[in-house]
Every structure is written in structure tokens, then in C-alpha cells.
Amino acid sequence: AVTAVIVVAAGSGERLGYGMPKAQVPLGGETILMHALRGVVASDVARQVCIAVPKGDTALRALIAEFTVDLVDGGPEISVVDGGTSRADSVRAALAVLEDGTEFVLVHDAARALAPERIFERVSEALAAGAKAVIPTLPVVDTIKTVAETDGADASIAPEVVTGTAPREQLRAVQTPQGFELATLVRAHEAAGLFDEKQAAAVTDDAMLVELLGVPVHAVRGASQSLKITTPLDLIIAEGLLEGPLG
Ligand code: CTP
Ligand code: MG
């Protein structure tokens, strides 16, 4: 089956706080984006890799051009698009340029720079086995509670009050790459295009849009190296992984 991988790298990296797009931040002497792209290419699942970069970016585009030149014959077609304001907008921009005949698409966060190639393969295998949507997940280690803002007299005690405890054995932390039948993901994103501002802001991954269509989303095991580099602590962990068992 013809598979494309979308790498979303158009975020600004506010929480990492480097004053540059997160994909451009150094990790182990390279950029976060280069690590992510190497994982994608090493897995050999994609005929096309489409990368969404921040609108107006030139630095990442230059890095991608260099990476493309160095690819051996038979490697994937690399394309670049301007990302959008939200992650979902960036995914939609990339979906719009996928080649005709693409059957499956994997959507991957550049921020999950160290996602191992076996996860791309695992997700692709589930698609080949008939899944229309598949996500890599890990069990949750923390107890997760829902909270609400406190009001009235209790507000002077603490800002939030617990409204419930989710059963931990049923919870999973969700990673990327997330894999989809292309037609299903396109339909899911078309539906999301009609969301109001509040609904749009609540979209944190692609699978939730597919869930809203009523299409089953399958879960395979993810990897702890696939952590999303979000905060300075995550970057320290990623550096440590490169120096240790992965490096
Ligand atoms: N992303 C994107 N386009 C956006 C927002 C995010 O392509 N408009 C991408 C990011 O580049 C990242 C992934 O989506 O690879 C996950 O987003 P996140 O970890 O939130 O990255 P940033 O948005 O860059 O970080 P922050 O929210 O701290 O600014
Ligand atoms: Mg973000």
C-alpha cells in the first residue's frame, strides 16, 4: 500500500522557551527535526514524507533541502508546506499536497524526535491488517483526576477541586505516529473544519477527530523514547537517551 508520513513541525515551541521554532532546537548536536526525519526514513514505510514548517520559515526549509540531497536513491519523496495556526491546520495543509494514490497516512509530531522506527512499522502493520485508525499508546503511571475551578468560599482554600478519578487501568497516554486510512483522516479533518473556536481549541490529536466519526481507533504499544519534547525537562531527558542506551 502507498503510505505517506506527515511530520508536523510548524509549532513555535513556546513552552520549551528557546525563542525559535521547536523543530529547530538543538538535540545531540543536531536539530529536533533532523532526528524526527531520520526515524521516519529509517522505518522505510513511506513513499512520501510531507513536512509542515512555520509560515515564513527559511532555516528549517534549508535543513530539509540538505537532508533531501543526502537521501539515497529509492528514499521517499520529500515535500514541505507552510503550517497553520493550530496543529490541525498544519495537518490539513499537508493532507492537501499528498500524492494521488496514497492509501495510508501516518501523522507524526516532529517534537517526538526519538520515536523508534519499530513504532512506524507497528502502526503500518496494523493498517495493513485492516485498521482504519491506529495509535501508539503507553499505560499511564500517574493517577489522573478531573478538576473544576473552585468558586464561593472554597476558592480561598485552593484554586481547584477534584470532580472525579479516572480508572487508571483503562487510561493510555497517546503518542505519534498515528496511522489512518487516508480517506478516513481526510473526512475527519473536513468535519473538524466546521468546528467553532472552542471546539477547535480542544483538538489535541488526529485520532479524536476520527473517533467523532464513529470509526474504531485501534491502539498498539508505543515507546517511552517517543516522549514529546515539550518542556526544558523533556529536552534533558532526550539528551540523556541519546547519550545512554540509544546513543
Ligand atoms: N505543530 C504544528 N503546527 C502548529 C502547532 C503545532 O505543526 N500550529 C506541531 C509542533 O511543531 C509539534 C507538534 O505539532 O511537532 C506538537 O505540538 P507541541 O508539542 O504543542 O509543539 P509547539 O506548538 O511548537 O509547542 P508549544 O505549544 O509549547 O508552543
Ligand atoms: Mg503547541
Short mmCIF file of C-alpha atoms and ligand atoms in Angstrom, two decimals:
data_model
loop_
_atom_site.label_atom_id
_atom_site.label_comp_id
_atom_site.label_asym_id
_atom_site.label_seq_id
_atom_site.Cartn_x
_atom_site.Cartn_y
_atom_site.Cartn_z
CA ALA A 1 0.00 0.00 0.00
CA VAL A 2 1.18 3.50 -0.73
CA THR A 3 1.86 5.26 2.57
CA ALA A 4 2.70 8.90 3.27
CA VAL A 5 4.06 10.33 6.50
CA ILE A 6 3.13 13.84 7.58
CA VAL A 7 5.59 15.42 10.03
CA VAL A 8 4.11 18.44 11.78
CA ALA A 9 6.92 20.84 12.69
CA ALA A 10 5.14 24.18 12.44
CA GLY A 11 4.74 24.91 16.16
CA SER A 12 6.51 27.80 17.86
CA GLY A 13 7.80 25.91 20.90
CA GLU A 14 6.55 28.41 23.49
CA ARG A 15 6.86 26.01 26.40
CA LEU A 16 10.39 24.94 25.51
CA GLY A 17 11.24 28.63 25.50
CA TYR A 18 14.19 28.74 23.08
CA GLY A 19 12.81 31.70 21.14
CA MET A 20 12.87 29.66 17.94
CA PRO A 21 10.60 27.02 16.41
CA LYS A 22 10.96 23.84 18.48
CA ALA A 23 11.87 21.76 15.42
CA GLN A 24 15.00 23.90 15.07
CA VAL A 25 16.18 23.48 18.66
CA PRO A 26 19.47 21.53 19.02
CA LEU A 27 19.39 17.98 20.38
CA GLY A 28 22.55 15.90 20.47
CA GLY A 29 24.35 18.26 18.07
CA GLU A 30 21.50 18.22 15.52
CA THR A 31 18.05 19.72 15.34
CA ILE A 32 14.92 18.09 16.74
CA LEU A 33 13.52 17.93 13.19
CA MET A 34 16.51 16.02 11.80
CA HIS A 35 16.16 13.35 14.49
CA ALA A 36 12.47 13.01 13.69
CA LEU A 37 13.07 12.76 9.94
CA ARG A 38 15.79 10.14 10.38
CA GLY A 39 13.38 7.93 12.32
CA VAL A 40 10.76 8.26 9.59
CA VAL A 41 13.18 7.43 6.78
CA ALA A 42 14.85 4.57 8.70
CA SER A 43 11.48 2.85 9.05
CA ASP A 44 11.10 2.77 5.26
CA VAL A 45 7.28 2.85 5.50
CA ALA A 46 6.71 6.00 3.42
CA ARG A 47 6.76 6.76 -0.28
CA GLN A 48 6.20 10.46 0.52
CA VAL A 49 7.16 12.49 3.58
CA CYS A 50 5.44 15.86 3.87
CA ILE A 51 6.72 18.29 6.50
CA ALA A 52 4.73 21.28 7.77
CA VAL A 53 7.03 24.13 8.83
CA PRO A 54 6.18 27.55 10.29
CA LYS A 55 4.93 30.02 7.68
CA GLY A 56 7.80 32.31 6.73
CA ASP A 57 10.48 29.87 7.96
CA THR A 58 13.65 29.62 5.92
CA ALA A 59 16.02 27.82 8.34
CA LEU A 60 14.05 24.57 8.55
CA ARG A 61 13.40 24.59 4.80
CA ALA A 62 17.17 24.84 4.23
CA LEU A 63 17.83 21.92 6.61
CA ILE A 64 15.20 19.82 4.85
CA ALA A 65 16.71 20.63 1.44
CA GLU A 66 20.10 19.41 2.71
CA PHE A 67 18.53 16.27 4.17
CA THR A 68 16.78 15.57 0.86
CA VAL A 69 20.01 15.84 -1.15
CA ASP A 70 21.68 13.32 1.16
CA LEU A 71 18.91 10.73 0.75
CA VAL A 72 19.91 7.64 -1.15
CA ASP A 73 18.06 6.60 -4.31
CA GLY A 74 14.82 4.87 -3.52
CA GLY A 75 14.20 7.06 -0.49
CA PRO A 76 10.88 8.81 -0.06
CA GLU A 77 9.72 11.91 -1.92
CA ILE A 78 10.14 14.88 0.45
CA SER A 79 7.77 17.83 0.32
CA VAL A 80 7.35 20.89 2.53
CA VAL A 81 4.27 23.00 3.23
CA ASP A 82 3.54 26.07 5.33
CA GLY A 83 1.84 25.01 8.55
CA GLY A 84 -1.16 26.74 10.05
CA THR A 85 -2.15 28.42 13.29
CA SER A 86 -3.13 25.18 15.01
CA ARG A 87 -1.65 21.71 14.77
CA ALA A 88 -4.81 20.53 12.99
CA ASP A 89 -4.40 23.33 10.43
CA SER A 90 -0.84 22.14 9.81
CA VAL A 91 -2.07 18.56 9.28
CA ARG A 92 -4.73 19.82 6.84
CA ALA A 93 -2.12 21.81 4.87
CA ALA A 94 -0.04 18.66 4.46
CA LEU A 95 -3.03 16.45 3.58
CA ALA A 96 -3.76 18.83 0.72
CA VAL A 97 -0.50 18.01 -1.07
CA LEU A 98 -0.34 14.22 -0.71
CA GLU A 99 0.16 12.40 -3.99
CA ASP A 100 -2.73 10.72 -5.79
CA GLY A 101 -2.91 7.04 -4.98
CA THR A 102 -1.87 7.47 -1.34
CA GLU A 103 -3.79 4.89 0.67
CA PHE A 104 -2.46 5.28 4.23
CA VAL A 105 -1.06 8.24 6.11
CA LEU A 106 0.92 8.43 9.34
CA VAL A 107 0.85 11.75 11.19
CA HIS A 108 3.88 12.37 13.39
CA ASP A 109 4.95 15.19 15.72
CA ALA A 110 8.45 16.46 14.99
CA ALA A 111 8.55 17.05 18.76
CA ARG A 112 8.61 13.24 19.23
CA ALA A 113 12.09 13.33 17.78
CA LEU A 114 13.28 9.97 19.13
CA ALA A 115 10.30 7.82 18.11
CA PRO A 116 11.90 4.49 17.14
CA GLU A 117 11.44 3.10 13.64
CA ARG A 118 9.71 0.00 15.01
CA ILE A 119 6.74 2.16 16.07
CA PHE A 120 6.27 3.41 12.50
CA GLU A 121 6.39 -0.23 11.41
CA ARG A 122 3.96 -1.37 14.12
CA VAL A 123 1.45 1.31 13.13
CA SER A 124 1.82 0.48 9.42
CA GLU A 125 1.30 -3.21 10.15
CA ALA A 126 -1.99 -2.51 11.93
CA LEU A 127 -3.16 -0.50 8.89
CA ALA A 128 -2.15 -3.35 6.58
CA ALA A 129 -4.12 -5.70 8.84
CA GLY A 130 -7.28 -3.65 8.29
CA ALA A 131 -7.34 -0.82 10.85
CA LYS A 132 -8.71 2.48 9.56
CA ALA A 133 -7.06 4.25 12.51
CA VAL A 134 -4.27 3.19 14.87
CA ILE A 135 -2.39 4.96 17.63
CA PRO A 136 0.67 4.06 19.75
CA THR A 137 -0.05 4.27 23.47
CA LEU A 138 1.54 3.62 26.85
CA PRO A 139 -0.05 2.84 30.20
CA VAL A 140 -0.34 5.87 32.49
CA VAL A 141 1.82 5.92 35.62
CA ASP A 142 0.16 8.80 37.44
CA THR A 143 -3.33 8.76 38.87
CA ILE A 144 -5.38 11.12 36.69
CA LYS A 145 -8.19 13.23 38.16
CA THR A 146 -10.62 15.71 36.68
CA VAL A 147 -10.92 19.08 38.41
CA ALA A 148 -13.04 22.20 38.25
CA GLU A 149 -12.30 25.75 39.30
CA THR A 150 -13.44 26.35 42.87
CA ASP A 151 -15.96 29.07 43.48
CA GLY A 152 -17.59 30.62 46.51
CA ALA A 153 -15.97 30.25 49.92
CA ASP A 154 -13.81 27.27 48.86
CA ALA A 155 -11.90 29.50 46.43
CA SER A 156 -9.89 30.84 49.36
CA ILE A 157 -8.71 27.28 50.20
CA ALA A 158 -7.44 26.17 46.78
CA PRO A 159 -7.98 27.17 43.15
CA GLU A 160 -9.38 23.79 42.04
CA VAL A 161 -11.50 21.00 43.44
CA VAL A 162 -11.49 17.35 42.30
CA THR A 163 -14.56 16.19 40.37
CA GLY A 164 -13.52 12.60 39.72
CA THR A 165 -10.84 9.96 39.37
CA ALA A 166 -10.45 8.14 36.05
CA PRO A 167 -9.85 4.37 36.35
CA ARG A 168 -6.13 4.17 35.62
CA GLU A 169 -6.08 0.69 34.11
CA GLN A 170 -8.31 1.99 31.30
CA LEU A 171 -6.20 5.07 30.60
CA ARG A 172 -3.45 5.35 27.99
CA ALA A 173 -1.01 8.11 27.16
CA VAL A 174 -1.20 8.68 23.42
CA GLN A 175 1.76 9.21 21.10
CA THR A 176 2.50 9.64 17.43
CA PRO A 177 2.91 8.42 14.68
CA GLN A 178 -0.84 7.91 14.39
CA GLY A 179 -1.87 5.95 11.31
CA PHE A 180 -5.01 6.27 9.20
CA GLU A 181 -6.66 5.20 6.04
CA LEU A 182 -6.21 8.46 4.10
CA ALA A 183 -9.88 8.79 3.11
CA THR A 184 -10.94 8.45 6.76
CA LEU A 185 -8.49 11.09 8.01
CA VAL A 186 -9.50 13.50 5.25
CA ARG A 187 -13.17 13.05 6.17
CA ALA A 188 -12.35 13.59 9.86
CA HIS A 189 -10.46 16.82 9.12
CA GLU A 190 -13.24 18.09 6.83
CA ALA A 191 -15.66 17.68 9.74
CA ALA A 192 -13.24 19.50 12.05
CA GLY A 193 -13.03 22.39 9.60
CA LEU A 194 -16.59 23.30 10.70
CA PHE A 195 -15.75 23.45 14.42
CA ASP A 196 -16.25 26.68 16.37
CA GLU A 197 -13.26 28.24 18.13
CA LYS A 198 -13.82 26.42 21.42
CA GLN A 199 -14.22 23.01 19.77
CA ALA A 200 -11.16 23.63 17.58
CA ALA A 201 -9.06 24.54 20.62
CA ALA A 202 -9.95 21.19 22.23
CA VAL A 203 -8.45 19.16 19.34
CA THR A 204 -5.17 17.66 20.57
CA ASP A 205 -4.65 14.77 18.17
CA ASP A 206 -5.94 13.35 14.89
CA ALA A 207 -7.43 10.18 16.35
CA MET A 208 -10.02 12.13 18.35
CA LEU A 209 -11.41 13.53 15.09
CA VAL A 210 -11.73 10.01 13.72
CA GLU A 211 -13.41 8.89 16.97
CA LEU A 212 -16.04 11.59 16.39
CA LEU A 213 -16.89 9.89 13.07
CA GLY A 214 -17.60 6.69 14.98
CA VAL A 215 -14.71 4.87 13.31
CA PRO A 216 -12.85 2.46 15.66
CA VAL A 217 -9.36 3.60 16.65
CA HIS A 218 -7.01 0.72 17.44
CA ALA A 219 -4.19 1.00 19.96
CA VAL A 220 -0.76 -0.63 19.70
CA ARG A 221 2.07 -0.34 22.20
CA GLY A 222 4.13 2.83 21.94
CA ALA A 223 7.65 3.50 23.26
CA SER A 224 8.97 5.60 26.12
CA GLN A 225 11.61 7.11 23.79
CA SER A 226 8.71 8.62 21.83
CA LEU A 227 8.21 11.26 24.52
CA LYS A 228 7.02 14.61 23.20
CA ILE A 229 9.74 17.17 23.83
CA THR A 230 7.61 19.94 25.29
CA THR A 231 9.44 21.46 28.29
CA PRO A 232 13.14 22.01 29.15
CA LEU A 233 12.99 18.87 31.33
CA ASP A 234 11.92 16.80 28.30
CA LEU A 235 14.93 18.08 26.36
CA ILE A 236 17.24 16.96 29.18
CA ILE A 237 15.62 13.50 29.09
CA ALA A 238 16.01 13.31 25.31
CA GLU A 239 19.70 14.30 25.56
CA GLY A 240 20.13 11.60 28.21
CA LEU A 241 18.51 8.98 25.98
CA LEU A 242 20.92 9.84 23.16
CA GLU A 243 23.93 9.54 25.46
CA GLY A 244 22.68 6.33 27.01
CA PRO A 245 21.06 3.24 25.52
CA LEU A 246 20.12 4.94 22.24
CA GLY A 247 23.32 6.84 21.52
N1 CTP B 1 2.51 21.94 15.42
C1 CTP B 1 2.31 22.36 14.10
N2 CTP B 1 1.59 23.49 13.84
C2 CTP B 1 1.07 24.22 14.84
C3 CTP B 1 1.25 23.82 16.18
C4 CTP B 1 1.99 22.66 16.45
O1 CTP B 1 2.80 21.71 13.19
N3 CTP B 1 0.40 25.33 14.54
C5 CTP B 1 3.32 20.75 15.70
C6 CTP B 1 4.58 21.07 16.53
O2 CTP B 1 5.61 21.53 15.67
C7 CTP B 1 4.88 19.76 17.20
C8 CTP B 1 3.50 19.08 17.31
O3 CTP B 1 2.61 19.82 16.48
O4 CTP B 1 5.75 18.92 16.46
C9 CTP B 1 3.01 19.03 18.74
O5 CTP B 1 2.82 20.37 19.21
P1 CTP B 1 3.51 20.99 20.51
O6 CTP B 1 4.31 19.96 21.23
O7 CTP B 1 2.46 21.76 21.23
O8 CTP B 1 4.58 21.99 19.85
P2 CTP B 1 4.56 23.58 19.84
O9 CTP B 1 3.18 24.05 19.50
O10 CTP B 1 5.68 24.01 18.98
O11 CTP B 1 4.92 23.92 21.35
P3 CTP B 1 4.17 24.97 22.31
O12 CTP B 1 2.73 24.52 22.38
O13 CTP B 1 4.89 24.87 23.61
O14 CTP B 1 4.32 26.32 21.65
MG MG B 2 1.53 23.63 20.82
#
